[in-house]
Tab-separated table of C-alpha atoms and ligand atoms in Angstrom:
chain	number	residue	atom	x	y	z
A	256	UNK	CA	26.573	89.446	-88.350
A	257	UNK	CA	28.223	87.797	-91.437
A	258	UNK	CA	27.663	88.311	-95.229
A	259	UNK	CA	24.580	88.616	-96.816
A	260	UNK	CA	23.413	86.112	-99.467
A	261	UNK	CA	20.853	86.321	-102.210
A	262	UNK	CA	17.733	84.512	-101.756
A	263	UNK	CA	15.386	83.050	-104.164
A	264	UNK	CA	13.808	86.433	-105.119
A	265	UNK	CA	17.244	88.135	-105.314
A	266	UNK	CA	16.678	89.935	-101.963
A	267	UNK	CA	19.632	90.132	-99.683
A	268	UNK	CA	19.146	87.566	-96.766
A	269	UNK	CA	21.393	87.401	-93.652
A	270	UNK	CA	22.358	84.142	-91.883
A	271	UNK	CA	21.739	84.308	-88.031
A	272	UNK	CA	22.063	81.990	-85.462
A	273	UNK	CA	19.606	81.987	-82.609
A	274	UNK	CA	19.309	79.516	-79.374
A	275	UNK	CA	15.491	79.399	-79.925
A	276	UNK	CA	13.728	77.913	-76.860
A	277	UNK	CA	16.708	75.718	-76.185
A	278	UNK	CA	17.594	74.611	-79.714
A	279	UNK	CA	20.197	76.206	-82.136
A	280	UNK	CA	18.522	77.543	-84.930
A	281	UNK	CA	20.602	78.520	-88.296
A	282	UNK	CA	18.420	80.879	-90.168
A	283	UNK	CA	18.140	83.034	-93.206
A	284	UNK	CA	16.254	86.390	-92.460
A	285	UNK	CA	15.539	89.536	-94.806
A	286	UNK	CA	16.842	92.643	-93.316
A	287	UNK	CA	13.377	94.120	-92.852
A	288	UNK	CA	11.804	90.896	-91.130
A	289	UNK	CA	10.865	91.681	-87.499
A	290	UNK	CA	11.730	89.290	-84.922
A	291	UNK	CA	7.731	88.764	-84.616
A	292	UNK	CA	7.503	87.925	-88.468
A	293	UNK	CA	10.545	85.821	-87.861
A	294	UNK	CA	8.559	83.718	-85.343
A	295	UNK	CA	5.009	83.598	-86.560
A	296	UNK	CA	5.486	83.709	-90.176
A	297	UNK	CA	8.939	81.963	-90.993
A	298	UNK	CA	9.106	79.516	-88.041
A	299	UNK	CA	5.568	78.976	-87.355
A	300	UNK	CA	5.458	79.977	-83.789
A	301	UNK	CA	2.115	81.442	-83.640
A	302	UNK	CA	2.129	81.362	-79.921
A	303	UNK	CA	3.502	85.183	-79.811
A	304	UNK	CA	0.694	87.187	-80.993
A	305	UNK	CA	0.370	90.104	-83.079
A	306	UNK	CA	-1.735	92.834	-81.657
A	307	UNK	CA	-1.174	96.415	-82.814
A	308	UNK	CA	2.396	95.603	-84.565
A	309	UNK	CA	3.551	98.925	-83.361
A	310	UNK	CA	4.778	98.388	-79.684
A	311	UNK	CA	1.400	99.503	-77.897
A	312	UNK	CA	-0.065	96.141	-76.730
A	313	UNK	CA	2.565	93.819	-75.565
A	314	UNK	CA	0.913	90.696	-77.433
A	315	UNK	CA	4.002	90.041	-78.957
A	316	UNK	CA	6.447	90.120	-75.793
A	317	UNK	CA	9.096	87.310	-75.920
A	318	UNK	CA	12.038	86.870	-73.648
A	319	UNK	CA	15.558	88.034	-75.474
A	320	UNK	CA	18.575	86.992	-73.302
A	321	UNK	CA	16.499	86.891	-70.198
A	322	UNK	CA	14.582	90.367	-70.894
A	323	UNK	CA	11.355	91.166	-72.194
A	324	UNK	CA	10.985	92.795	-75.457
A	325	UNK	CA	8.461	93.628	-77.854
A	326	UNK	CA	9.257	91.272	-80.910
A	327	UNK	CA	7.320	93.620	-83.385
A	328	UNK	CA	9.618	96.547	-82.825
A	329	UNK	CA	13.053	94.679	-83.575
A	330	UNK	CA	14.423	93.349	-86.588
A	331	UNK	CA	15.533	89.622	-86.559
A	332	UNK	CA	18.703	90.470	-88.045
A	333	UNK	CA	19.823	92.486	-85.084
A	334	UNK	CA	19.997	89.379	-82.897
A	335	UNK	CA	22.479	86.965	-84.326
A	336	UNK	CA	23.645	85.033	-81.336
A	337	UNK	CA	20.835	85.732	-79.071
A	338	UNK	CA	19.112	83.404	-76.505
A	339	UNK	CA	15.434	83.526	-77.484
A	340	UNK	CA	12.455	82.198	-75.446
A	341	UNK	CA	8.829	82.426	-76.462
A	342	UNK	CA	5.782	81.062	-74.912
A	343	UNK	CA	6.200	77.690	-76.584
A	344	UNK	CA	9.741	77.229	-74.721
A	345	UNK	CA	8.438	77.974	-70.895
A	346	UNK	CA	7.230	74.457	-70.139
A	347	UNK	CA	9.660	72.153	-69.277
A	348	UNK	CA	8.280	68.890	-71.272
A	349	UNK	CA	4.527	68.370	-69.795
A	350	UNK	CA	5.573	70.475	-66.767
A	351	UNK	CA	4.153	73.767	-67.133
A	352	UNK	CA	6.182	76.884	-65.932
A	353	UNK	CA	4.632	77.875	-62.582
A	354	UNK	CA	3.644	81.138	-64.329
A	355	UNK	CA	1.546	79.261	-66.862
A	356	UNK	CA	0.336	77.114	-63.926
A	357	UNK	CA	-0.642	80.345	-61.983
A	358	UNK	CA	-2.579	81.732	-64.936
A	359	UNK	CA	-4.625	78.416	-65.246
A	360	UNK	CA	-5.040	78.273	-61.589
A	361	UNK	CA	-6.451	81.918	-61.505
A	362	UNK	CA	-8.403	82.188	-64.597
A	363	UNK	CA	-6.145	85.085	-65.640
A	364	UNK	CA	-7.253	84.904	-69.271
A	365	UNK	CA	-10.790	85.129	-71.428
A	366	UNK	CA	-10.223	84.959	-75.239
A	367	UNK	CA	-6.345	84.355	-74.561
A	368	UNK	CA	-5.144	86.393	-77.137
A	369	UNK	CA	-2.964	88.659	-74.754
A	370	UNK	CA	-1.913	86.002	-72.685
A	371	UNK	CA	1.347	84.731	-74.207
A	372	UNK	CA	2.691	88.162	-73.759
A	373	UNK	CA	1.235	88.630	-70.368
A	374	UNK	CA	3.035	85.223	-69.214
A	375	UNK	CA	6.346	86.228	-70.896
A	376	UNK	CA	6.365	89.610	-69.388
A	377	UNK	CA	5.261	88.505	-65.888
A	378	UNK	CA	8.181	85.722	-65.909
A	379	UNK	CA	10.762	88.546	-66.736
A	380	UNK	CA	9.118	90.979	-64.269
A	381	UNK	CA	9.635	88.339	-61.525
A	382	UNK	CA	13.409	87.863	-62.523
A	383	UNK	CA	13.747	91.754	-62.605
A	384	UNK	CA	13.191	91.479	-58.745
A	385	UNK	CA	11.515	95.032	-58.567
A	386	UNK	CA	7.982	94.171	-57.795
A	387	UNK	CA	7.660	94.524	-54.435
A	388	UNK	CA	3.986	95.872	-54.151
A	389	UNK	CA	1.037	95.196	-56.049
A	390	UNK	CA	1.072	98.857	-57.666
A	391	UNK	CA	4.816	97.946	-58.604
A	392	UNK	CA	3.357	94.751	-60.443
A	393	UNK	CA	0.591	96.749	-62.099
A	394	UNK	CA	2.825	99.362	-63.235
A	395	UNK	CA	5.565	97.162	-64.464
A	396	UNK	CA	2.893	95.009	-66.274
A	397	UNK	CA	1.412	98.170	-67.820
A	398	UNK	CA	2.763	97.628	-71.292
A	399	UNK	CA	0.626	94.358	-71.590
A	400	UNK	CA	-2.822	95.378	-72.425
A	401	UNK	CA	-5.903	92.988	-72.126
A	402	UNK	CA	-8.982	93.873	-74.003
A	403	UNK	CA	-10.973	91.180	-72.024
A	404	UNK	CA	-10.153	93.280	-68.982
A	405	UNK	CA	-8.606	90.126	-67.041
A	406	UNK	CA	-6.294	92.354	-65.222
A	407	UNK	CA	-7.503	91.554	-61.372
A	408	UNK	CA	-6.882	87.548	-62.151
A	409	UNK	CA	-3.582	88.050	-63.848
A	410	UNK	CA	-2.519	90.187	-61.064
A	411	UNK	CA	-3.359	87.534	-58.621
A	412	UNK	CA	-1.657	84.880	-60.703
A	413	UNK	CA	1.599	86.950	-60.487
A	414	UNK	CA	1.434	87.384	-56.779
A	415	UNK	CA	0.657	83.733	-56.276
A	416	UNK	CA	4.065	83.188	-57.960
A	417	UNK	CA	5.761	85.571	-56.123
A	418	UNK	CA	4.364	84.265	-52.610
A	419	UNK	CA	5.266	80.776	-53.745
A	420	UNK	CA	9.020	81.889	-54.286
A	421	UNK	CA	8.833	83.596	-50.908
A	422	UNK	CA	9.493	86.762	-52.281
A	423	UNK	CA	9.460	89.662	-49.865
A	424	UNK	CA	6.877	92.118	-50.355
A	425	UNK	CA	5.494	95.569	-48.870
B	739	FES	S1	2.109	93.409	-81.537
B	739	FES	FE1	3.786	94.110	-80.641
B	739	FES	S2	3.345	95.517	-79.058
B	739	FES	FE2	1.383	95.063	-79.933
B	740	FES	S1	-7.828	87.670	-72.217
B	740	FES	FE1	-8.641	88.531	-74.082
B	740	FES	S2	-7.295	90.269	-74.544
B	740	FES	FE2	-6.482	89.479	-72.747
């Protein structure tokens, strides 16, 4: 992290650089700004949702250097140089990420508020390679709550993506 500089209100803002959804972004962030608030308030990327703001619901899940993280629980200033992917960065042009397509195909949402976090979490879960059984998926997605109770269809969507990848299951 490099030197701080005074912002318009006289507070110390720090320069950070992020690879955000494939684009290099040079930003000034206040030391107390969470990654979630940076995304939503400063950058207008409102796809990442704020549910509890306390690390309990998973609505704010994003991919940081390929790993899932609750964006409400970490400070933006800590991630200078990181590669960050949000729900807005998963599709390739008009082509949805397979997990996004599977959520639609399996009707894996109702109100949709938890959905960006569910999808980011599911993408990371598959990359982690530990989801060998249906119970594994349930357990490893347990940090992502859905008040609408769309769990069976979320599970079906994830299982479909795993099956399409030819992942071995038990
Ligand atoms: S908003 Fe971050 S875990 Fe709930
Ligand atoms: S779809 Fe409504 S909270 Fe999950």
